[in-house]
Amino acid sequence: MKLNDLLDDAAFEALFKESFEVLNNVAYTIVKDGDVSKDIVQQVFYKLWKGRETLNISSSVRSYLHRAVINTALNHIEKTKR
């Protein structure tokens, strides 16, 4: 799936539904908190939706989401340590 395909609401929603569980598991593995992991995935999808017209993703959207969830989870851990 390419980013241009996500300009359609239905395609974006389908991607969210298809990817949420896997991405939530990735986030949970890092943060060890179910509520926080769900928030992280939702935050990543929100940012993707808001930037869908200007983002330039060179890899696949799924790879981008996976890396974004990992980075966001690691950032969350770093913030909570402070």
Tab-separated table of N, CA and C in Angstrom:
chain	number	residue	atom	x	y	z
A	1	MET	N	0.850	-1.181	0.000
A	1	MET	CA	0.000	0.000	0.000
A	1	MET	C	0.889	1.236	0.000
A	2	LYS	N	0.542	2.171	-0.829
A	2	LYS	CA	1.306	3.405	-0.922
A	2	LYS	C	0.571	4.514	-0.188
A	3	LEU	N	1.307	5.555	0.143
A	3	LEU	CA	0.740	6.652	0.913
A	3	LEU	C	-0.407	7.321	0.175
A	4	ASN	N	-0.318	7.422	-1.143
A	4	ASN	CA	-1.403	8.043	-1.912
A	4	ASN	C	-2.719	7.307	-1.740
A	5	ASP	N	-2.642	6.000	-1.525
A	5	ASP	CA	-3.853	5.213	-1.309
A	5	ASP	C	-4.548	5.594	-0.010
A	6	LEU	N	-3.818	6.191	0.915
A	6	LEU	CA	-4.377	6.522	2.220
A	6	LEU	C	-5.154	7.830	2.225
A	7	LEU	N	-5.203	8.510	1.090
A	7	LEU	CA	-5.999	9.725	1.027
A	7	LEU	C	-7.478	9.392	1.105
A	8	ASP	N	-7.808	8.145	0.854
A	8	ASP	CA	-9.179	7.657	0.931
A	8	ASP	C	-9.470	7.215	2.364
A	9	ASP	N	-10.550	7.724	2.955
A	9	ASP	CA	-10.902	7.397	4.340
A	9	ASP	C	-11.064	5.900	4.556
A	10	ALA	N	-11.715	5.233	3.630
A	10	ALA	CA	-11.979	3.797	3.776
A	10	ALA	C	-10.681	2.991	3.749
A	11	ALA	N	-9.749	3.365	2.898
A	11	ALA	CA	-8.472	2.662	2.817
A	11	ALA	C	-7.662	2.874	4.093
A	12	PHE	N	-7.705	4.077	4.619
A	12	PHE	CA	-6.984	4.371	5.858
A	12	PHE	C	-7.580	3.570	7.012
A	13	GLU	N	-8.890	3.537	7.090
A	13	GLU	CA	-9.559	2.775	8.144
A	13	GLU	C	-9.239	1.281	8.027
A	14	ALA	N	-9.206	0.775	6.809
A	14	ALA	CA	-8.877	-0.638	6.593
A	14	ALA	C	-7.446	-0.926	7.055
A	15	LEU	N	-6.521	-0.035	6.740
A	15	LEU	CA	-5.140	-0.203	7.177
A	15	LEU	C	-5.063	-0.202	8.701
A	16	PHE	N	-5.797	0.700	9.325
A	16	PHE	CA	-5.816	0.768	10.790
A	16	PHE	C	-6.310	-0.545	11.384
A	17	LYS	N	-7.418	-1.045	10.865
A	17	LYS	CA	-7.996	-2.280	11.396
A	17	LYS	C	-7.087	-3.483	11.160
A	18	GLU	N	-6.446	-3.530	10.002
A	18	GLU	CA	-5.546	-4.638	9.677
A	18	GLU	C	-4.261	-4.609	10.513
A	19	SER	N	-3.787	-3.429	10.820
A	19	SER	CA	-2.470	-3.276	11.433
A	19	SER	C	-2.490	-3.076	12.935
A	20	PHE	N	-3.628	-2.698	13.494
A	20	PHE	CA	-3.651	-2.277	14.896
A	20	PHE	C	-3.118	-3.347	15.842
A	21	GLU	N	-3.596	-4.566	15.723
A	21	GLU	CA	-3.205	-5.607	16.675
A	21	GLU	C	-1.705	-5.887	16.642
A	22	VAL	N	-1.157	-5.998	15.449
A	22	VAL	CA	0.278	-6.274	15.315
A	22	VAL	C	1.090	-5.112	15.884
A	23	LEU	N	0.711	-3.894	15.529
A	23	LEU	CA	1.447	-2.727	16.018
A	23	LEU	C	1.290	-2.562	17.525
A	24	ASN	N	0.109	-2.871	18.038
A	24	ASN	CA	-0.116	-2.804	19.474
A	24	ASN	C	0.792	-3.806	20.195
A	25	ASN	N	0.944	-4.992	19.626
A	25	ASN	CA	1.838	-5.990	20.221
A	25	ASN	C	3.286	-5.512	20.228
A	26	VAL	N	3.688	-4.848	19.155
A	26	VAL	CA	5.046	-4.301	19.091
A	26	VAL	C	5.241	-3.259	20.189
A	27	ALA	N	4.294	-2.347	20.309
A	27	ALA	CA	4.390	-1.299	21.327
A	27	ALA	C	4.360	-1.901	22.733
A	28	TYR	N	3.488	-2.889	22.937
A	28	TYR	CA	3.374	-3.508	24.257
A	28	TYR	C	4.673	-4.200	24.658
A	29	THR	N	5.341	-4.814	23.706
A	29	THR	CA	6.613	-5.475	23.979
A	29	THR	C	7.629	-4.488	24.533
A	30	ILE	N	7.533	-3.244	24.116
A	30	ILE	CA	8.494	-2.232	24.543
A	30	ILE	C	8.062	-1.556	25.842
A	31	VAL	N	6.789	-1.149	25.929
A	31	VAL	CA	6.362	-0.348	27.086
A	31	VAL	C	5.749	-1.165	28.217
A	32	LYS	N	5.332	-2.379	27.946
A	32	LYS	CA	4.760	-3.281	28.956
A	32	LYS	C	3.522	-2.715	29.650
A	33	ASP	N	2.736	-1.946	28.914
A	33	ASP	CA	1.492	-1.378	29.449
A	33	ASP	C	0.471	-1.343	28.319
A	34	GLY	N	-0.636	-2.062	28.503
A	34	GLY	CA	-1.642	-2.187	27.450
A	34	GLY	C	-2.267	-0.873	27.027
A	35	ASP	N	-2.605	-0.030	27.997
A	35	ASP	CA	-3.227	1.255	27.664
A	35	ASP	C	-2.256	2.167	26.939
A	36	VAL	N	-1.033	2.198	27.402
A	36	VAL	CA	-0.016	3.051	26.772
A	36	VAL	C	0.283	2.562	25.358
A	37	SER	N	0.353	1.242	25.175
A	37	SER	CA	0.654	0.725	23.834
A	37	SER	C	-0.450	1.083	22.851
A	38	LYS	N	-1.706	1.023	23.283
A	38	LYS	CA	-2.816	1.427	22.413
A	38	LYS	C	-2.730	2.909	22.073
A	39	ASP	N	-2.394	3.721	23.069
A	39	ASP	CA	-2.250	5.163	22.834
A	39	ASP	C	-1.134	5.448	21.831
A	40	ILE	N	-0.047	4.705	21.928
A	40	ILE	CA	1.083	4.899	21.013
A	40	ILE	C	0.666	4.597	19.580
A	41	VAL	N	-0.028	3.481	19.379
A	41	VAL	CA	-0.461	3.119	18.028
A	41	VAL	C	-1.428	4.169	17.485
A	42	GLN	N	-2.350	4.611	18.317
A	42	GLN	CA	-3.299	5.634	17.874
A	42	GLN	C	-2.582	6.932	17.545
A	43	GLN	N	-1.581	7.276	18.330
A	43	GLN	CA	-0.809	8.492	18.071
A	43	GLN	C	-0.090	8.412	16.727
A	44	VAL	N	0.489	7.254	16.431
A	44	VAL	CA	1.194	7.073	15.162
A	44	VAL	C	0.213	7.197	13.995
A	45	PHE	N	-0.944	6.564	14.108
A	45	PHE	CA	-1.936	6.666	13.034
A	45	PHE	C	-2.468	8.088	12.898
A	46	TYR	N	-2.629	8.787	14.005
A	46	TYR	CA	-3.082	10.178	13.952
A	46	TYR	C	-2.077	11.039	13.184
A	47	LYS	N	-0.802	10.861	13.514
A	47	LYS	CA	0.238	11.628	12.815
A	47	LYS	C	0.271	11.282	11.331
A	48	LEU	N	0.084	10.004	11.020
A	48	LEU	CA	0.055	9.584	9.617
A	48	LEU	C	-1.118	10.239	8.898
A	49	TRP	N	-2.281	10.253	9.530
A	49	TRP	CA	-3.472	10.845	8.918
A	49	TRP	C	-3.286	12.345	8.708
A	50	LYS	N	-2.760	13.021	9.726
A	50	LYS	CA	-2.574	14.469	9.624
A	50	LYS	C	-1.531	14.842	8.563
A	51	GLY	N	-0.515	13.991	8.392
A	51	GLY	CA	0.547	14.319	7.451
A	51	GLY	C	0.472	13.576	6.133
A	52	ARG	N	-0.655	12.932	5.875
A	52	ARG	CA	-0.752	12.051	4.702
A	52	ARG	C	-0.526	12.764	3.379
A	53	GLU	N	-0.792	14.047	3.323
A	53	GLU	CA	-0.629	14.769	2.060
A	53	GLU	C	0.789	15.289	1.867
A	54	THR	N	1.554	15.363	2.953
A	54	THR	CA	2.898	15.926	2.845
A	54	THR	C	4.007	14.925	3.164
A	55	LEU	N	3.678	13.811	3.809
A	55	LEU	CA	4.693	12.815	4.141
A	55	LEU	C	5.260	12.173	2.889
A	56	ASN	N	6.545	11.912	2.929
A	56	ASN	CA	7.207	11.212	1.832
A	56	ASN	C	7.804	9.936	2.412
A	57	ILE	N	7.120	8.827	2.209
A	57	ILE	CA	7.561	7.547	2.755
A	57	ILE	C	8.242	6.763	1.638
A	58	SER	N	9.543	6.479	1.828
A	58	SER	CA	10.293	5.787	0.786
A	58	SER	C	10.142	4.267	0.878
A	59	SER	N	9.811	3.770	2.071
A	59	SER	CA	9.591	2.332	2.228
A	59	SER	C	8.089	2.055	2.135
A	60	SER	N	7.685	0.848	2.469
A	60	SER	CA	6.250	0.554	2.475
A	60	SER	C	5.601	1.242	3.673
A	61	VAL	N	4.315	1.475	3.582
A	61	VAL	CA	3.588	2.124	4.674
A	61	VAL	C	3.638	1.243	5.917
A	62	ARG	N	3.527	-0.056	5.743
A	62	ARG	CA	3.574	-0.966	6.893
A	62	ARG	C	4.937	-0.900	7.593
A	63	SER	N	6.005	-0.843	6.834
A	63	SER	CA	7.339	-0.703	7.427
A	63	SER	C	7.465	0.624	8.158
A	64	TYR	N	6.943	1.658	7.556
A	64	TYR	CA	6.957	2.983	8.181
A	64	TYR	C	6.211	2.942	9.510
A	65	LEU	N	5.028	2.335	9.520
A	65	LEU	CA	4.232	2.263	10.744
A	65	LEU	C	4.964	1.466	11.826
A	66	HIS	N	5.552	0.366	11.439
A	66	HIS	CA	6.279	-0.472	12.393
A	66	HIS	C	7.408	0.328	13.045
A	67	ARG	N	8.193	1.002	12.239
A	67	ARG	CA	9.309	1.796	12.766
A	67	ARG	C	8.791	2.973	13.592
A	68	ALA	N	7.705	3.603	13.154
A	68	ALA	CA	7.150	4.742	13.892
A	68	ALA	C	6.650	4.310	15.267
A	69	VAL	N	6.034	3.140	15.351
A	69	VAL	CA	5.557	2.639	16.638
A	69	VAL	C	6.744	2.351	17.558
A	70	ILE	N	7.771	1.726	17.026
A	70	ILE	CA	8.958	1.450	17.838
A	70	ILE	C	9.569	2.749	18.355
A	71	ASN	N	9.751	3.712	17.475
A	71	ASN	CA	10.348	4.990	17.884
A	71	ASN	C	9.490	5.718	18.907
A	72	THR	N	8.180	5.724	18.696
A	72	THR	CA	7.280	6.403	19.624
A	72	THR	C	7.293	5.714	20.983
A	73	ALA	N	7.328	4.389	20.994
A	73	ALA	CA	7.385	3.647	22.257
A	73	ALA	C	8.699	3.932	22.994
A	74	LEU	N	9.797	3.941	22.264
A	74	LEU	CA	11.084	4.236	22.894
A	74	LEU	C	11.122	5.671	23.422
A	75	ASN	N	10.542	6.600	22.677
A	75	ASN	CA	10.457	7.984	23.144
A	75	ASN	C	9.615	8.081	24.409
A	76	HIS	N	8.550	7.307	24.475
A	76	HIS	CA	7.700	7.299	25.669
A	76	HIS	C	8.493	6.823	26.887
A	77	ILE	N	9.248	5.746	26.712
A	77	ILE	CA	10.068	5.246	27.816
A	77	ILE	C	11.079	6.284	28.257
A	78	GLU	N	11.704	6.936	27.294
A	78	GLU	CA	12.698	7.965	27.623
A	78	GLU	C	12.062	9.118	28.408
A	79	LYS	N	10.865	9.531	27.993
A	79	LYS	CA	10.170	10.623	28.693
A	79	LYS	C	9.786	10.231	30.109
A	80	THR	N	9.360	8.988	30.292
A	80	THR	CA	8.934	8.571	31.637
A	80	THR	C	10.122	8.378	32.579
A	81	LYS	N	11.323	8.196	32.035
A	81	LYS	CA	12.506	8.067	32.883
A	81	LYS	C	12.919	9.401	33.481
A	82	ARG	N	12.586	10.479	32.814
A	82	ARG	CA	13.013	11.819	33.274
A	82	ARG	C	12.265	12.248	34.497
